[in-house]
């Protein structure tokens, strides 16, 4: 299929990212996702729905209501189970004829959902709403059932990989990756401080406003901290490994939030004549489960190769900043200047609502490439527990 026949992102929205237990604590995963889906399907400046702002020459994201929604695809990691996408679609008021699919690729779920939507639209016409959601605040407690005389036991997460291969938590794995790449505490704290400074500056300039859907009275991201310096971060103790370099300050938070995009097939996009992001290529890759944070590297390389682009030709780079040391290690392997990553702040500052974070990256590309005029080509990539990575390359069109 030629590049001109590739699906196009024509709208991108997200909720504010809340700190677990705070502003969005009363919202379930379905509540958060439904808010974004409803926004993407109602009125001008949204993903679907007729109105004065729709039609050729309209603002990014305006699409007439005669474009059928084929499906809602959402990623989720720790929700209540079942099909959150279907519940959210119905809760948002979509017709009962619109199906929903929930996918789980752990931290990569939101971007994996978009990859699935891209594949679906290569053979269908219309629109697919895709993204992800996480409510750490309302995630249910999980229990292994009783075994013999042993009582039921609570656990924090499902396995990422078989224990005999290696199934580390992401924090200790990030410490290991940083050590193997010679990335010290000072470099990690400096990167984290820069992420917060960039996010605060963007927030204060109103740079996030157009992409946000207020929920439960929250209309701004909760986590970015003004004045968070390297000196303040240096006071924090190692969070995961004795004598390690990864701390709560140079790691992402535990967060709530949802993000989604509207994708349409190429023919529908040509008919509409609205600005968008053409999906040039996607990739999903596997790496050693003991070094899961490096999943960004092969996924980004594969996506760029399939798109016929080099990193030097990419204008905006959005990596999920789970840990400063992990992002810096990926940059080292890709020979990428870390200054180019998340120029308006990333997950270290904004937060990491696991199932939504991959979709947040695409929302950020949409904001910078179409609304911010930051260039034409963008790369989004995220690492996944268990040793996977997901990436996507887009160009403004």
Short mmCIF file of C-alpha atoms in Angstrom, two decimals:
data_model
loop_
_atom_site.label_atom_id
_atom_site.label_comp_id
_atom_site.label_asym_id
_atom_site.label_seq_id
_atom_site.Cartn_x
_atom_site.Cartn_y
_atom_site.Cartn_z
CA UNK A 1 0.00 0.00 0.00
CA UNK A 2 1.39 3.43 -0.92
CA UNK A 3 2.07 6.17 1.57
CA UNK A 4 -0.84 8.18 0.18
CA UNK A 5 -3.18 5.34 1.15
CA UNK A 6 -2.12 5.30 4.81
CA UNK A 7 -4.64 6.09 7.59
CA UNK A 8 -4.56 9.58 9.09
CA UNK A 9 -4.97 10.89 12.66
CA UNK A 10 -7.41 13.79 12.44
CA UNK A 11 -8.07 14.45 16.13
CA UNK A 12 -6.29 13.81 19.41
CA UNK A 13 -7.46 14.44 22.96
CA UNK A 14 -6.58 13.42 26.49
CA UNK A 15 -7.74 14.02 30.01
CA UNK A 16 -5.47 15.86 32.41
CA UNK A 17 -3.11 13.37 34.02
CA UNK A 18 -3.88 13.03 37.70
CA UNK A 19 -1.74 11.72 40.52
CA UNK A 20 -3.19 8.50 41.89
CA UNK A 21 -5.44 9.21 44.83
CA UNK A 22 -5.90 12.88 43.94
CA UNK A 23 -7.89 14.82 41.34
CA UNK A 24 -9.21 11.87 39.30
CA UNK A 25 -9.39 9.38 42.16
CA UNK A 26 -13.17 9.12 41.96
CA UNK A 27 -13.19 8.21 38.27
CA UNK A 28 -13.12 4.65 36.98
CA UNK A 29 -11.22 3.68 33.87
CA UNK A 30 -14.49 3.71 31.93
CA UNK A 31 -15.32 7.19 33.25
CA UNK A 32 -12.01 8.60 32.04
CA UNK A 33 -12.15 6.90 28.66
CA UNK A 34 -15.78 7.86 28.10
CA UNK A 35 -14.96 11.54 28.63
CA UNK A 36 -12.38 11.46 25.82
CA UNK A 37 -14.50 9.32 23.49
CA UNK A 38 -17.47 11.65 23.99
CA UNK A 39 -15.29 14.66 23.19
CA UNK A 40 -13.99 13.00 20.02
CA UNK A 41 -17.51 12.33 18.78
CA UNK A 42 -19.35 15.57 19.50
CA UNK A 43 -19.30 18.93 17.76
CA UNK A 44 -16.74 21.16 16.07
CA UNK A 45 -13.11 20.92 17.13
CA UNK A 46 -13.79 17.28 18.00
CA UNK A 47 -13.05 14.07 16.19
CA UNK A 48 -16.53 13.41 14.76
CA UNK A 49 -19.84 15.18 14.53
CA UNK A 50 -21.11 17.97 12.31
CA UNK A 51 -20.98 21.60 13.27
CA UNK A 52 -19.87 25.05 12.14
CA UNK A 53 -16.22 24.08 12.48
CA UNK A 54 -16.40 21.02 10.28
CA UNK A 55 -15.58 20.56 6.63
CA UNK A 56 -12.67 21.53 4.36
CA UNK A 57 -10.38 24.14 5.80
CA UNK A 58 -11.62 23.58 9.34
CA UNK A 59 -9.37 23.42 12.37
CA UNK A 60 -7.44 20.20 13.09
CA UNK A 61 -9.81 17.53 14.38
CA UNK A 62 -13.04 18.73 12.79
CA UNK A 63 -14.79 15.94 10.88
CA UNK A 64 -18.39 15.85 9.61
CA UNK A 65 -20.85 13.52 11.27
CA UNK A 66 -21.34 11.42 8.12
CA UNK A 67 -18.07 9.57 8.83
CA UNK A 68 -19.06 6.25 10.46
CA UNK A 69 -17.27 5.13 13.60
CA UNK A 70 -16.23 1.54 12.93
CA UNK A 71 -14.88 0.68 16.37
CA UNK A 72 -13.44 1.94 19.64
CA UNK A 73 -10.10 0.31 20.55
CA UNK A 74 -8.58 1.11 23.94
CA UNK A 75 -5.57 -0.15 25.86
CA UNK A 76 -5.77 -0.85 29.58
CA UNK A 77 -3.52 -2.64 32.08
CA UNK A 78 -4.97 -2.76 35.59
CA UNK A 79 -8.67 -2.05 35.18
CA UNK A 80 -11.61 -4.15 36.27
CA UNK A 81 -11.31 -6.62 33.43
CA UNK A 82 -14.01 -7.20 30.89
CA UNK A 83 -14.12 -4.88 27.88
CA UNK A 84 -13.48 -1.34 29.11
CA UNK A 85 -13.59 0.00 25.54
CA UNK A 86 -17.13 -1.27 25.02
CA UNK A 87 -18.29 0.13 28.36
CA UNK A 88 -16.67 3.49 27.64
CA UNK A 89 -18.16 3.68 24.14
CA UNK A 90 -21.66 3.06 25.45
CA UNK A 91 -21.14 5.40 28.39
CA UNK A 92 -20.01 8.10 25.92
CA UNK A 93 -23.31 7.74 24.07
CA UNK A 94 -22.12 5.96 20.94
CA UNK A 95 -24.70 3.77 19.19
CA UNK A 96 -24.94 0.18 20.37
CA UNK A 97 -23.87 -0.85 16.87
CA UNK A 98 -20.32 0.48 17.47
CA UNK A 99 -18.17 -2.36 18.89
CA UNK A 100 -15.36 -1.95 21.41
CA UNK A 101 -12.08 -3.82 21.84
CA UNK A 102 -9.77 -3.63 24.86
CA UNK A 103 -6.11 -4.58 24.40
CA UNK A 104 -3.34 -5.20 26.93
CA UNK A 105 0.29 -4.72 25.99
CA UNK A 106 1.01 -3.35 29.44
CA UNK A 107 2.62 0.12 29.24
CA UNK A 108 2.42 -0.04 25.44
CA UNK A 109 -1.32 -0.70 25.39
CA UNK A 110 -2.42 2.76 24.28
CA UNK A 111 -0.01 2.85 21.35
CA UNK A 112 -0.76 -0.79 20.52
CA UNK A 113 -4.44 0.14 20.23
CA UNK A 114 -3.56 2.83 17.70
CA UNK A 115 -1.41 0.35 15.76
CA UNK A 116 -4.40 -2.01 15.60
CA UNK A 117 -6.63 0.81 14.37
CA UNK A 118 -4.15 1.66 11.63
CA UNK A 119 -4.18 -1.95 10.44
CA UNK A 120 -7.98 -2.08 10.51
CA UNK A 121 -8.35 1.08 8.43
CA UNK A 122 -6.13 -0.25 5.67
CA UNK A 123 -9.07 -2.42 4.68
CA UNK A 124 -12.10 -0.39 5.75
CA UNK A 125 -13.49 3.11 5.33
CA UNK A 126 -14.64 5.38 8.13
CA UNK A 127 -13.16 6.16 11.51
CA UNK A 128 -11.73 4.22 14.45
CA UNK A 129 -11.26 5.81 17.86
CA UNK A 130 -8.13 4.40 19.48
CA UNK A 131 -6.09 5.09 22.59
CA UNK A 132 -5.81 3.99 26.17
CA UNK A 133 -6.86 4.54 29.75
CA UNK A 134 -5.65 3.82 33.27
CA UNK A 135 -7.11 4.48 36.68
CA UNK A 136 -4.50 3.44 39.21
CA UNK A 137 -6.74 4.98 41.87
CA UNK A 138 -9.60 2.54 41.23
CA UNK A 139 -7.66 -0.53 40.08
CA UNK A 140 -9.12 -3.55 41.86
CA UNK A 141 -7.12 -5.61 44.30
CA UNK A 142 -5.90 -8.84 42.77
CA UNK A 143 -5.71 -12.17 44.59
CA UNK A 144 -4.23 -15.53 43.73
CA UNK A 145 -6.79 -18.14 44.79
CA UNK A 146 -6.17 -20.37 47.84
CA UNK A 147 -3.84 -23.30 47.18
CA UNK A 148 -4.23 -26.19 49.57
CA UNK A 149 -3.81 -24.78 53.05
CA UNK A 150 -2.37 -21.49 51.76
CA UNK A 151 -4.84 -18.59 51.88
CA UNK A 152 -5.59 -16.28 48.98
CA UNK A 153 -2.65 -13.96 48.39
CA UNK A 154 -2.76 -10.43 47.08
CA UNK A 155 -0.41 -9.49 44.27
CA UNK A 156 0.49 -6.16 42.66
CA UNK A 157 0.86 -7.21 39.03
CA UNK A 158 0.60 -10.17 36.73
CA UNK A 159 3.86 -11.69 35.45
CA UNK A 160 5.61 -9.84 32.64
CA UNK A 161 7.64 -12.95 31.72
CA UNK A 162 8.31 -16.46 33.07
CA UNK A 163 10.29 -16.35 36.31
CA UNK A 164 12.98 -18.66 34.92
CA UNK A 165 13.71 -16.16 32.14
CA UNK A 166 13.63 -13.16 34.44
CA UNK A 167 10.69 -11.01 35.48
CA UNK A 168 12.05 -7.87 37.15
CA UNK A 169 9.93 -4.94 38.22
CA UNK A 170 10.50 -1.92 36.01
CA UNK A 171 12.33 0.09 38.70
CA UNK A 172 15.14 -2.39 39.41
CA UNK A 173 15.38 -3.07 35.68
CA UNK A 174 15.86 0.65 35.04
CA UNK A 175 18.63 0.74 37.65
CA UNK A 176 20.32 -2.15 35.86
CA UNK A 177 20.03 -0.51 32.45
CA UNK A 178 21.42 2.78 33.73
CA UNK A 179 24.38 0.99 35.33
CA UNK A 180 25.17 -1.03 32.22
CA UNK A 181 25.16 2.14 30.13
CA UNK A 182 27.26 4.15 32.57
CA UNK A 183 24.49 6.67 33.24
CA UNK A 184 25.04 8.18 36.67
CA UNK A 185 22.72 9.77 39.17
CA UNK A 186 23.60 13.32 38.17
CA UNK A 187 22.67 12.78 34.52
CA UNK A 188 19.36 11.20 35.50
CA UNK A 189 18.46 14.00 37.90
CA UNK A 190 19.40 16.62 35.30
CA UNK A 191 17.15 14.97 32.72
CA UNK A 192 14.25 14.73 35.17
CA UNK A 193 14.61 18.36 36.23
CA UNK A 194 14.59 19.40 32.57
CA UNK A 195 11.42 17.41 31.90
CA UNK A 196 9.62 19.19 34.73
CA UNK A 197 10.91 22.60 33.65
CA UNK A 198 9.74 22.02 30.09
CA UNK A 199 6.31 20.77 31.16
CA UNK A 200 5.81 23.67 33.56
CA UNK A 201 6.77 26.17 30.85
CA UNK A 202 4.38 24.52 28.37
CA UNK A 203 1.60 24.43 30.96
CA UNK A 204 2.06 28.07 31.91
CA UNK A 205 2.02 29.09 28.25
CA UNK A 206 -1.25 27.21 27.67
CA UNK A 207 0.46 24.68 25.44
CA UNK A 208 -1.58 21.74 26.70
CA UNK A 209 -4.96 23.47 26.78
CA UNK A 210 -6.21 22.52 23.29
CA UNK A 211 -5.66 18.79 23.83
CA UNK A 212 -7.24 18.52 27.28
CA UNK A 213 -10.73 17.29 28.15
CA UNK A 214 -11.50 18.46 31.73
CA UNK A 215 -12.80 15.69 33.98
CA UNK A 216 -14.15 15.80 37.55
CA UNK A 217 -13.26 19.48 37.83
CA UNK A 218 -9.61 18.87 36.89
CA UNK A 219 -8.44 20.91 33.91
CA UNK A 220 -4.65 20.68 34.17
CA UNK A 221 -2.00 18.03 34.74
CA UNK A 222 -1.28 17.60 38.46
CA UNK A 223 2.29 16.32 38.50
CA UNK A 224 4.56 19.01 36.92
CA UNK A 225 6.48 20.77 39.67
CA UNK A 226 7.88 24.28 39.22
CA UNK A 227 11.28 24.84 40.71
CA UNK A 228 12.24 21.15 40.82
CA UNK A 229 16.01 21.46 40.49
CA UNK A 230 18.81 18.95 40.25
CA UNK A 231 19.86 20.00 43.73
CA UNK A 232 16.45 19.13 45.18
CA UNK A 233 16.39 15.83 43.33
CA UNK A 234 19.85 14.96 44.63
CA UNK A 235 18.45 14.74 48.18
CA UNK A 236 16.25 11.75 47.37
CA UNK A 237 17.31 8.23 48.29
CA UNK A 238 17.45 5.31 45.84
CA UNK A 239 13.93 3.92 45.40
CA UNK A 240 14.52 0.36 44.22
CA UNK A 241 18.08 -0.87 44.72
CA UNK A 242 20.40 -0.16 47.64
CA UNK A 243 23.11 2.14 46.32
CA UNK A 244 21.23 2.52 43.06
CA UNK A 245 20.71 5.65 40.99
CA UNK A 246 16.97 5.49 40.30
CA UNK A 247 14.85 7.54 42.71
CA UNK A 248 11.25 8.67 42.98
CA UNK A 249 12.38 11.98 41.51
CA UNK A 250 13.93 10.64 38.32
CA UNK A 251 11.10 8.12 37.82
CA UNK A 252 7.57 8.62 36.55
CA UNK A 253 4.62 8.78 38.93
CA UNK A 254 1.62 6.50 39.47
CA UNK A 255 -1.17 8.18 37.60
CA UNK A 256 -4.70 8.27 36.23
CA UNK A 257 -5.70 9.42 32.76
CA UNK A 258 -7.00 8.63 29.30
CA UNK A 259 -6.01 9.60 25.77
CA UNK A 260 -7.39 8.76 22.34
CA UNK A 261 -7.19 9.75 18.69
CA UNK A 262 -9.55 9.64 15.73
CA UNK A 263 -8.12 7.78 12.75
CA UNK A 264 -9.72 7.79 9.31
CA UNK A 265 -8.86 5.95 6.13
CA UNK A 266 -6.91 7.81 3.43
CA UNK A 267 -9.89 8.18 1.09
CA UNK A 268 -12.03 9.73 3.82
CA UNK A 269 -9.20 12.08 4.71
CA UNK A 270 -8.84 13.24 1.12
CA UNK A 271 -12.58 13.88 0.93
CA UNK A 272 -12.59 15.86 4.18
CA UNK A 273 -9.57 18.00 3.40
CA UNK A 274 -8.71 18.55 7.08
CA UNK A 275 -5.20 18.66 8.55
CA UNK A 276 -3.92 15.45 10.08
CA UNK A 277 -1.01 13.14 10.79
CA UNK A 278 -0.48 10.42 8.19
CA UNK A 279 0.79 7.20 9.81
CA UNK A 280 3.85 6.31 7.77
CA UNK A 281 4.81 3.19 9.71
CA UNK A 282 4.37 1.28 12.95
CA UNK A 283 6.50 -1.37 14.65
CA UNK A 284 6.36 -3.70 17.63
CA UNK A 285 9.53 -5.41 18.85
CA UNK A 286 10.78 -7.70 21.60
CA UNK A 287 13.90 -7.47 23.79
CA UNK A 288 15.34 -9.25 26.83
CA UNK A 289 12.67 -9.18 29.58
CA UNK A 290 15.45 -8.37 32.05
CA UNK A 291 16.04 -5.09 30.21
CA UNK A 292 12.50 -4.06 29.30
CA UNK A 293 13.19 -0.34 29.10
CA UNK A 294 15.28 -0.85 25.97
CA UNK A 295 12.23 -1.92 23.94
CA UNK A 296 12.10 1.59 22.49
CA UNK A 297 15.32 0.99 20.55
CA UNK A 298 14.40 -1.81 18.11
CA UNK A 299 10.82 -0.58 17.77
CA UNK A 300 11.97 2.93 16.82
CA UNK A 301 14.57 1.59 14.40
CA UNK A 302 12.06 -0.69 12.68
CA UNK A 303 9.40 2.02 12.40
CA UNK A 304 11.86 4.52 10.97
CA UNK A 305 13.20 1.98 8.48
CA UNK A 306 9.68 1.11 7.33
CA UNK A 307 8.86 4.80 6.99
CA UNK A 308 12.02 5.47 4.99
CA UNK A 309 13.16 8.06 7.52
CA UNK A 310 16.22 8.59 9.68
CA UNK A 311 16.26 10.13 13.16
CA UNK A 312 17.89 13.21 11.66
CA UNK A 313 14.76 13.70 9.53
CA UNK A 314 12.38 13.54 12.52
CA UNK A 315 11.24 16.90 13.86
CA UNK A 316 9.48 15.82 17.07
CA UNK A 317 10.50 12.83 19.20
CA UNK A 318 8.20 11.61 21.96
CA UNK A 319 9.49 8.73 24.10
CA UNK A 320 7.63 7.64 27.20
CA UNK A 321 9.82 8.80 30.08
CA UNK A 322 9.25 5.97 32.54
CA UNK A 323 12.71 6.49 34.06
CA UNK A 324 15.33 9.08 33.22
CA UNK A 325 18.13 6.49 33.13
CA UNK A 326 16.12 4.25 30.81
CA UNK A 327 15.40 7.08 28.34
CA UNK A 328 19.05 8.15 28.38
CA UNK A 329 20.14 4.56 27.71
CA UNK A 330 17.80 4.37 24.72
CA UNK A 331 19.13 7.67 23.42
CA UNK A 332 22.69 6.37 23.74
CA UNK A 333 21.89 3.23 21.75
CA UNK A 334 20.06 5.24 19.09
CA UNK A 335 22.79 7.92 19.01
CA UNK A 336 20.06 10.48 19.68
CA UNK A 337 20.66 13.75 21.52
CA UNK A 338 18.44 13.60 24.66
CA UNK A 339 17.73 17.31 24.22
CA UNK A 340 15.50 16.36 21.28
CA UNK A 341 13.24 14.10 23.34
CA UNK A 342 9.96 15.42 24.81
CA UNK A 343 10.68 19.09 24.17
CA UNK A 344 7.53 20.12 26.03
CA UNK A 345 8.06 17.74 28.93
CA UNK A 346 7.34 14.03 29.17
CA UNK A 347 6.07 11.38 31.56
CA UNK A 348 8.64 12.20 34.26
CA UNK A 349 6.78 15.47 34.67
CA UNK A 350 3.31 14.77 33.29
CA UNK A 351 2.93 11.26 34.71
CA UNK A 352 2.58 7.73 33.35
CA UNK A 353 -1.01 6.39 33.34
CA UNK A 354 0.17 3.01 32.11
CA UNK A 355 -2.48 1.93 29.61
CA UNK A 356 -2.89 5.49 28.28
CA UNK A 357 0.73 6.62 27.99
CA UNK A 358 1.39 5.37 24.47
CA UNK A 359 -1.66 7.26 23.23
CA UNK A 360 -0.56 10.37 25.15
CA UNK A 361 2.58 10.36 22.99
CA UNK A 362 0.49 10.59 19.81
CA UNK A 363 -1.66 13.35 21.30
CA UNK A 364 1.55 15.25 21.99
CA UNK A 365 2.77 14.73 18.41
CA UNK A 366 -0.56 16.04 17.12
CA UNK A 367 -0.31 19.14 19.31
CA UNK A 368 3.24 19.98 18.32
CA UNK A 369 3.18 19.14 14.62
CA UNK A 370 -0.28 20.50 13.73
CA UNK A 371 -1.04 23.14 16.35
CA UNK A 372 2.49 24.15 17.29
CA UNK A 373 4.14 24.18 13.88
CA UNK A 374 7.14 22.23 15.20
CA UNK A 375 7.83 20.53 11.89
CA UNK A 376 6.41 17.80 9.73
CA UNK A 377 7.61 14.39 10.96
CA UNK A 378 7.17 12.78 14.37
CA UNK A 379 8.24 9.62 16.18
CA UNK A 380 6.49 8.13 19.22
CA UNK A 381 7.88 5.10 21.08
CA UNK A 382 7.28 3.35 24.38
CA UNK A 383 8.91 0.47 26.27
CA UNK A 384 6.88 -2.34 27.80
CA UNK A 385 7.28 -4.59 30.84
CA UNK A 386 8.30 -8.08 29.76
CA UNK A 387 10.67 -6.72 27.13
CA UNK A 388 8.68 -5.16 24.28
CA UNK A 389 8.54 -1.86 22.47
CA UNK A 390 5.98 -0.10 20.26
CA UNK A 391 6.71 2.78 17.88
CA UNK A 392 4.93 4.90 15.29
CA UNK A 393 6.11 7.42 12.68
CA UNK A 394 3.80 10.15 11.35
CA UNK A 395 3.97 13.13 9.05
CA UNK A 396 1.75 16.19 8.92
CA UNK A 397 -0.50 16.28 5.88
#
